[in-house]
Amino acid sequence: QVQLVESGGGLVPTGESLRLSCRVSGATFNTYTMSWFRQAPGKEREFVAANRRNGELTYYSDSVKGRFTMSRDSAESAVYLQMNSLKPEDTAVYYCATNPRLILSALRQPSMYNYWGRGTQVTVSS
């Protein structure tokens, strides 16, 4: 059974940084597409970033491109999301997700993921 555990959230002022971690167990980690999503109160869950082919390919939403960086450490079975220049609109619960059989066209669709962590809260104060 695949298990994902996020950590690293917190409360920071605008312009500051946070680094989220997602530790993976019960999976052949190197072959999995790993993704980050976020959900703000009253809004739908949205795609943030994804990492495929053991880190060779990374994709970002337009709203975070240039500010967030996703990375993978296969030895630690973990993925990370470095978030810089944070804005109040980045406030959300951030989730790590995976689907061992995910196809590229489904990358940004939360309904296509079958394993999720419980999330970590990120709050950016104005």
N, CA and C atoms as an extended XYZ file, in Angstrom:
378
Properties=species:S:1:pos:R:3:atomname:S:1:resname:S:1:resid:I:1 pbc="F F F"
N         0.848       -1.186        0.000 N   GLN     1
C         0.000        0.000        0.000 CA  GLN     1
C         0.888        1.243        0.000 C   GLN     1
N         0.617        2.110       -0.970 N   VAL     2
C         1.393        3.351       -1.066 CA  VAL     2
C         0.929        4.328        0.009 C   VAL     2
N         1.875        4.907        0.707 N   GLN     3
C         1.562        5.928        1.712 CA  GLN     3
C         2.388        7.177        1.445 C   GLN     3
N         1.741        8.319        1.552 N   LEU     4
C         2.389        9.610        1.332 CA  LEU     4
C         2.185       10.468        2.574 C   LEU     4
N         3.263       11.082        3.045 N   VAL     5
C         3.170       11.922        4.237 CA  VAL     5
C         3.857       13.251        3.958 C   VAL     5
N         3.064       14.325        3.994 N   GLU     6
C         3.596       15.664        3.758 CA  GLU     6
C         4.020       16.320        5.075 C   GLU     6
N         4.949       17.247        4.959 N   SER     7
C         5.359       18.053        6.106 CA  SER     7
C         5.961       19.348        5.595 C   SER     7
N         6.162       20.292        6.513 N   GLY     8
C         6.860       21.521        6.158 CA  GLY     8
C         5.997       22.755        6.028 C   GLY     8
N         4.694       22.615        6.154 N   GLY     9
C         3.830       23.784        6.052 CA  GLY     9
C         3.996       24.704        7.243 C   GLY     9
N         3.360       25.874        7.145 N   GLY    10
C         3.437       26.827        8.251 CA  GLY    10
C         2.863       28.159        7.866 C   GLY    10
N         3.060       29.142        8.760 N   LEU    11
C         2.593       30.512        8.554 CA  LEU    11
C         3.807       31.393        8.289 C   LEU    11
N         3.803       32.076        7.134 N   VAL    12
C         4.912       32.949        6.773 CA  VAL    12
C         4.368       34.251        6.205 C   VAL    12
N         5.139       35.333        6.298 N   PRO    13
C         4.703       36.592        5.676 CA  PRO    13
C         4.959       36.574        4.169 C   PRO    13
N         4.290       37.463        3.482 N   THR    14
C         4.472       37.600        2.030 CA  THR    14
C         5.947       37.781        1.683 C   THR    14
N         6.368       37.067        0.618 N   GLY    15
C         7.737       37.179        0.141 CA  GLY    15
C         8.701       36.168        0.723 C   GLY    15
N         8.282       35.470        1.743 N   GLU    16
C         9.156       34.492        2.379 CA  GLU    16
C         9.082       33.144        1.652 C   GLU    16
N         9.806       32.158        2.207 N   SER    17
C         9.904       30.845        1.563 CA  SER    17
C         9.521       29.731        2.527 C   SER    17
N         9.104       28.624        1.947 N   LEU    18
C         8.872       27.383        2.679 CA  LEU    18
C         9.308       26.224        1.804 C   LEU    18
N         9.680       25.134        2.454 N   ARG    19
C        10.019       23.913        1.719 CA  ARG    19
C         9.156       22.781        2.244 C   ARG    19
N         8.329       22.246        1.355 N   LEU    20
C         7.474       21.117        1.702 CA  LEU    20
C         8.172       19.808        1.344 C   LEU    20
N         7.895       18.786        2.146 N   SER    21
C         8.424       17.450        1.890 CA  SER    21
C         7.275       16.469        1.792 C   SER    21
N         7.481       15.439        0.987 N   CYS    22
C         6.520       14.338        0.892 CA  CYS    22
C         7.320       13.044        0.878 C   CYS    22
N         7.152       12.253        1.918 N   ARG    23
C         7.859       10.974        2.008 CA  ARG    23
C         6.936        9.858        1.551 C   ARG    23
N         7.502        8.955        0.742 N   VAL    24
C         6.734        7.903        0.091 CA  VAL    24
C         7.165        6.547        0.620 C   VAL    24
N         6.199        5.702        0.933 N   SER    25
C         6.510        4.336        1.326 CA  SER    25
C         5.567        3.385        0.604 C   SER    25
N         6.004        2.129        0.481 N   GLY    26
C         5.165        1.115       -0.139 CA  GLY    26
C         5.099        1.208       -1.647 C   GLY    26
N         6.094        1.882       -2.263 N   ALA    27
C         6.041        2.076       -3.714 CA  ALA    27
C         7.419        1.939       -4.331 C   ALA    27
N         7.425        1.565       -5.613 N   THR    28
C         8.668        1.601       -6.383 CA  THR    28
C         8.858        3.038       -6.817 C   THR    28
N         9.377        3.808       -5.938 N   PHE    29
C         9.334        5.262       -6.027 CA  PHE    29
C         9.903        5.794       -7.327 C   PHE    29
N        10.993        5.238       -7.792 N   ASN    30
C        11.706        5.818       -8.929 CA  ASN    30
C        10.869        5.880      -10.201 C   ASN    30
N         9.905        5.004      -10.352 N   THR    31
C         9.141        4.947      -11.587 CA  THR    31
C         7.854        5.759      -11.542 C   THR    31
N         7.546        6.333      -10.386 N   TYR    32
C         6.250        6.981      -10.225 CA  TYR    32
C         6.302        8.451      -10.601 C   TYR    32
N         5.220        8.905      -11.238 N   THR    33
C         4.991       10.333      -11.342 CA  THR    33
C         4.528       10.835       -9.976 C   THR    33
N         5.176       11.862       -9.487 N   MET    34
C         4.804       12.459       -8.205 CA  MET    34
C         4.345       13.892       -8.449 C   MET    34
N         3.289       14.284       -7.775 N   SER    35
C         2.709       15.602       -8.030 CA  SER    35
C         2.336       16.297       -6.731 C   SER    35
N         2.263       17.607       -6.835 N   TRP    36
C         1.747       18.449       -5.758 CA  TRP    36
C         0.475       19.137       -6.248 C   TRP    36
N        -0.527       19.138       -5.385 N   PHE    37
C        -1.753       19.886       -5.600 CA  PHE    37
C        -1.979       20.784       -4.389 C   PHE    37
N        -2.890       21.724       -4.533 N   ARG    38
C        -3.273       22.547       -3.387 CA  ARG    38
C        -4.757       22.852       -3.451 C   ARG    38
N        -5.327       23.117       -2.285 N   GLN    39
C        -6.742       23.453       -2.218 CA  GLN    39
C        -6.950       24.550       -1.196 C   GLN    39
N        -7.454       25.677       -1.670 N   ALA    40
C        -7.785       26.797       -0.808 CA  ALA    40
C        -9.235       26.670       -0.358 C   ALA    40
N        -9.606       27.303        0.752 N   PRO    41
C       -10.990       27.210        1.238 CA  PRO    41
C       -11.987       27.671        0.177 C   PRO    41
N       -12.993       26.843       -0.066 N   GLY    42
C       -14.037       27.190       -1.017 CA  GLY    42
C       -13.656       27.027       -2.470 C   GLY    42
N       -12.465       26.499       -2.729 N   LYS    43
C       -12.007       26.343       -4.110 CA  LYS    43
C       -11.733       24.875       -4.420 C   LYS    43
N       -11.658       24.569       -5.711 N   GLU    44
C       -11.340       23.212       -6.121 CA  GLU    44
C        -9.837       22.949       -5.954 C   GLU    44
N        -9.533       21.683       -5.844 N   ARG    45
C        -8.131       21.296       -5.754 CA  ARG    45
C        -7.463       21.576       -7.094 C   ARG    45
N        -6.284       22.198       -7.050 N   GLU    46
C        -5.619       22.571       -8.291 CA  GLU    46
C        -4.195       22.030       -8.353 C   GLU    46
N        -3.770       21.763       -9.582 N   PHE    47
C        -2.429       21.266       -9.854 CA  PHE    47
C        -1.391       22.344       -9.555 C   PHE    47
N        -0.271       21.934       -8.954 N   VAL    48
C         0.825       22.854       -8.678 CA  VAL    48
C         2.076       22.447       -9.458 C   VAL    48
N         2.504       21.192       -9.305 N   ALA    49
C         3.733       20.738       -9.955 CA  ALA    49
C         3.742       19.220      -10.033 C   ALA    49
N         4.509       18.693      -11.000 N   ALA    50
C         4.653       17.244      -11.136 CA  ALA    50
C         6.053       16.916      -11.620 C   ALA    50
N         6.477       15.729      -11.268 N   ASN    51
C         7.843       15.282      -11.546 CA  ASN    51
C         7.759       13.857      -12.093 C   ASN    51
N         8.275       13.657      -13.317 N   ARG    52
C         8.164       12.342      -13.979 CA  ARG    52
C         9.530       11.782      -14.305 C   ARG    52
N         9.546       10.501      -14.649 N   ARG    53
C        10.765        9.834      -15.120 CA  ARG    53
C        11.918       10.042      -14.162 C   ARG    53
N        11.628        9.765      -12.901 N   ASN    54
C        12.653        9.852      -11.862 CA  ASN    54
C        13.306       11.228      -11.819 C   ASN    54
N        12.508       12.258      -12.055 N   GLY    55
C        13.001       13.618      -11.916 CA  GLY    55
C        13.477       14.268      -13.184 C   GLY    55
N        13.456       13.544      -14.301 N   GLU    56
C        13.960       14.120      -15.545 CA  GLU    56
C        13.037       15.199      -16.099 C   GLU    56
N        11.756       15.082      -15.841 N   LEU    57
C        10.789       16.031      -16.376 CA  LEU    57
C         9.984       16.630      -15.230 C   LEU    57
N         9.845       17.934      -15.229 N   THR    58
C         9.059       18.607      -14.204 CA  THR    58
C         8.125       19.610      -14.877 C   THR    58
N         6.910       19.684      -14.351 N   TYR    59
C         5.890       20.564      -14.904 CA  TYR    59
C         5.360       21.451      -13.778 C   TYR    59
N         4.978       22.666      -14.125 N   TYR    60
C         4.451       23.606      -13.136 CA  TYR    60
C         3.197       24.283      -13.656 C   TYR    60
N         2.338       24.688      -12.735 N   SER    61
C         1.223       25.540      -13.126 CA  SER    61
C         1.763       26.937      -13.412 C   SER    61
N         1.034       27.681      -14.210 N   ASP    62
C         1.479       29.036      -14.550 CA  ASP    62
C         1.572       29.922      -13.308 C   ASP    62
N         0.731       29.665      -12.332 N   SER    63
C         0.682       30.527      -11.154 CA  SER    63
C         1.907       30.396      -10.247 C   SER    63
N         2.650       29.301      -10.387 N   VAL    64
C         3.822       29.104       -9.512 CA  VAL    64
C         5.133       29.045      -10.280 C   VAL    64
N         5.055       29.001      -11.604 N   LYS    65
C         6.262       28.871      -12.417 CA  LYS    65
C         7.204       30.036      -12.131 C   LYS    65
N         8.475       29.708      -11.913 N   GLY    66
C         9.463       30.726      -11.608 CA  GLY    66
C         9.625       30.998      -10.124 C   GLY    66
N         8.672       30.553       -9.318 N   ARG    67
C         8.751       30.763       -7.866 CA  ARG    67
C         8.906       29.448       -7.100 C   ARG    67
N         8.293       28.387       -7.601 N   PHE    68
C         8.336       27.086       -6.940 CA  PHE    68
C         9.255       26.150       -7.721 C   PHE    68
N         9.931       25.278       -6.988 N   THR    69
C        10.783       24.267       -7.611 CA  THR    69
C        10.512       22.917       -6.966 C   THR    69
N        10.190       21.944       -7.815 N   MET    70
C         9.964       20.594       -7.313 CA  MET    70
C        11.195       19.748       -7.569 C   MET    70
N        11.559       18.927       -6.576 N   SER    71
C        12.715       18.054       -6.729 CA  SER    71
C        12.413       16.694       -6.117 C   SER    71
N        13.292       15.763       -6.391 N   ARG    72
C        13.092       14.376       -5.942 CA  ARG    72
C        14.413       13.833       -5.409 C   ARG    72
N        14.344       13.104       -4.314 N   ASP    73
C        15.504       12.411       -3.767 CA  ASP    73
C        15.147       10.937       -3.680 C   ASP    73
N        15.623       10.162       -4.647 N   SER    74
C        15.263        8.747       -4.695 CA  SER    74
C        15.816        7.977       -3.500 C   SER    74
N        16.980        8.355       -3.025 N   ALA    75
C        17.569        7.659       -1.880 CA  ALA    75
C        16.716        7.831       -0.626 C   ALA    75
N        16.052        8.982       -0.524 N   GLU    76
C        15.184        9.260        0.626 CA  GLU    76
C        13.724        8.907        0.354 C   GLU    76
N        13.415        8.483       -0.853 N   SER    77
C        12.021        8.247       -1.257 CA  SER    77
C        11.153        9.452       -0.909 C   SER    77
N        11.604       10.603       -1.372 N   ALA    78
C        10.905       11.836       -1.021 CA  ALA    78
C        10.903       12.799       -2.202 C   ALA    78
N         9.879       13.619       -2.257 N   VAL    79
C         9.850       14.745       -3.176 CA  VAL    79
C         9.685       16.008       -2.347 C   VAL    79
N        10.146       17.108       -2.920 N   TYR    80
C        10.138       18.370       -2.205 CA  TYR    80
C         9.531       19.459       -3.090 C   TYR    80
N         9.008       20.463       -2.431 N   LEU    81
C         8.501       21.630       -3.141 CA  LEU    81
C         9.076       22.861       -2.451 C   LEU    81
N        10.065       23.465       -3.097 N   GLN    82
C        10.650       24.699       -2.589 CA  GLN    82
C         9.792       25.858       -3.092 C   GLN    82
N         9.237       26.613       -2.162 N   MET    83
C         8.321       27.698       -2.513 CA  MET    83
C         8.947       29.025       -2.099 C   MET    83
N         9.269       29.842       -3.077 N   ASN    84
C         9.877       31.148       -2.829 CA  ASN    84
C         8.911       32.259       -3.215 C   ASN    84
N         9.198       33.449       -2.721 N   SER    85
C         8.377       34.627       -3.042 CA  SER    85
C         6.899       34.340       -2.837 C   SER    85
N         6.572       33.796       -1.694 N   LEU    86
C         5.193       33.393       -1.425 CA  LEU    86
C         4.256       34.593       -1.380 C   LEU    86
N         3.028       34.344       -1.850 N   LYS    87
C         1.991       35.365       -1.908 CA  LYS    87
C         0.781       34.902       -1.095 C   LYS    87
N        -0.063       35.827       -0.655 N   PRO    88
C        -1.274       35.412        0.079 CA  PRO    88
C        -2.130       34.435       -0.716 C   PRO    88
N        -2.164       34.554       -2.024 N   GLU    89
C        -2.963       33.631       -2.841 CA  GLU    89
C        -2.378       32.224       -2.911 C   GLU    89
N        -1.188       32.020       -2.358 N   ASP    90
C        -0.638       30.673       -2.250 CA  ASP    90
C        -1.170       29.932       -1.020 C   ASP    90
N        -1.912       30.629       -0.180 N   THR    91
C        -2.477       30.013        1.018 CA  THR    91
C        -3.407       28.873        0.641 C   THR    91
N        -3.136       27.686        1.171 N   ALA    92
C        -3.919       26.491        0.835 CA  ALA    92
C        -3.378       25.305        1.633 C   ALA    92
N        -4.112       24.223        1.571 N   VAL    93
C        -3.578       22.934        2.012 CA  VAL    93
C        -2.889       22.311        0.808 C   VAL    93
N        -1.654       21.896        0.998 N   TYR    94
C        -0.863       21.319       -0.081 CA  TYR    94
C        -0.809       19.809        0.081 C   TYR    94
N        -1.096       19.116       -1.017 N   TYR    95
C        -1.156       17.663       -1.023 CA  TYR    95
C        -0.139       17.077       -1.987 C   TYR    95
N         0.418       15.969       -1.582 N   CYS    96
C         1.260       15.148       -2.443 CA  CYS    96
C         0.396       14.019       -2.993 C   CYS    96
N         0.599       13.653       -4.257 N   ALA    97
C        -0.245       12.624       -4.862 CA  ALA    97
C         0.548       11.834       -5.892 C   ALA    97
N         0.069       10.613       -6.149 N   THR    98
C         0.689        9.800       -7.184 CA  THR    98
C        -0.312        8.806       -7.757 C   THR    98
N        -0.001        8.348       -8.927 N   ASN    99
C        -0.732        7.254       -9.578 CA  ASN    99
C         0.303        6.497      -10.390 C   ASN    99
N         0.553        5.243      -10.041 N   PRO   100
C         1.607        4.495      -10.729 CA  PRO   100
C         1.399        4.374      -12.229 C   PRO   100
N         0.163        4.526      -12.689 N   ARG   101
C        -0.138        4.351      -14.105 CA  ARG   101
C        -0.618        5.638      -14.765 C   ARG   101
N        -0.215        6.752      -14.203 N   LEU   102
C        -0.686        8.034      -14.730 CA  LEU   102
C        -0.143        8.293      -16.122 C   LEU   102
N        -1.018        8.767      -17.018 N   ILE   103
C        -0.573        9.159      -18.339 CA  ILE   103
C        -0.383       10.677      -18.375 C   ILE   103
N         0.432       11.127      -19.306 N   LEU   104
C         0.814       12.539      -19.332 CA  LEU   104
C        -0.396       13.460      -19.463 C   LEU   104
N        -1.358       13.076      -20.273 N   SER   105
C        -2.522       13.936      -20.507 CA  SER   105
C        -3.359       14.139      -19.245 C   SER   105
N        -3.199       13.277      -18.266 N   ALA   106
C        -3.986       13.368      -17.022 CA  ALA   106
C        -3.218       14.030      -15.897 C   ALA   106
N        -2.061       14.541      -16.194 N   LEU   107
C        -1.148       15.032      -15.168 CA  LEU   107
C        -1.785       16.061      -14.238 C   LEU   107
N        -2.599       16.951      -14.803 N   ARG   108
C        -3.110       18.073      -14.021 CA  ARG   108
C        -4.499       17.830      -13.445 C   ARG   108
N        -4.999       16.618      -13.559 N   GLN   109
C        -6.353       16.296      -13.118 CA  GLN   109
C        -6.332       15.544      -11.793 C   GLN   109
N        -6.773       16.153      -10.711 N   PRO   110
C        -6.726       15.465       -9.417 CA  PRO   110
C        -7.532       14.172       -9.387 C   PRO   110
N        -8.584       14.074      -10.180 N   SER   111
C        -9.408       12.862      -10.185 CA  SER   111
C        -8.660       11.644      -10.730 C   SER   111
N        -7.532       11.855      -11.384 N   MET   112
C        -6.789       10.752      -11.981 CA  MET   112
C        -5.721       10.188      -11.033 C   MET   112
N        -5.643       10.716       -9.823 N   TYR   113
C        -4.666       10.242       -8.842 CA  TYR   113
C        -5.365        9.359       -7.823 C   TYR   113
N        -4.745        8.250       -7.468 N   ASN   114
C        -5.385        7.339       -6.535 CA  ASN   114
C        -4.693        7.242       -5.185 C   ASN   114
N        -3.565        7.923       -5.007 N   TYR   115
C        -2.899        7.945       -3.704 CA  TYR   115
C        -2.624        9.405       -3.321 C   TYR   115
N        -3.033        9.737       -2.102 N   TRP   116
C        -2.905       11.106       -1.604 CA  TRP   116
C        -2.382       11.103       -0.175 C   TRP   116
N        -1.624       12.138        0.138 N   GLY   117
C        -1.301       12.376        1.531 CA  GLY   117
C        -2.429       13.138        2.202 C   GLY   117
N        -2.251       13.426        3.487 N   ARG   118
C        -3.293       14.136        4.236 CA  ARG   118
C        -3.180       15.639        4.088 C   ARG   118
N        -2.068       16.104        3.558 N   GLY   119
C        -1.900       17.528        3.319 CA  GLY   119
C        -1.176       18.255        4.432 C   GLY   119
N        -0.633       19.410        4.068 N   THR   120
C         0.022       20.284        5.026 CA  THR   120
C        -0.412       21.719        4.739 C   THR   120
N        -0.762       22.462        5.785 N   GLN   121
C        -1.316       23.801        5.618 CA  GLN   121
C        -0.201       24.821        5.389 C   GLN   121
N        -0.385       25.629        4.353 N   VAL   122
C         0.504       26.765        4.097 CA  VAL   122
C        -0.341       28.030        4.172 C   VAL   122
N         0.063       28.957        5.025 N   THR   123
C        -0.644       30.224        5.166 CA  THR   123
C         0.352       31.360        4.977 C   THR   123
N         0.025       32.254        4.038 N   VAL   124
C         0.889       33.391        3.745 CA  VAL   124
C         0.146       34.651        4.157 C   VAL   124
N         0.693       35.364        5.095 N   SER   125
C         0.037       36.565        5.601 CA  SER   125
C         0.418       37.780        4.751 C   SER   125
N        -0.541       38.702        4.624 N   SER   126
C        -0.303       39.901        3.804 CA  SER   126
C         0.238       41.040        4.653 C   SER   126
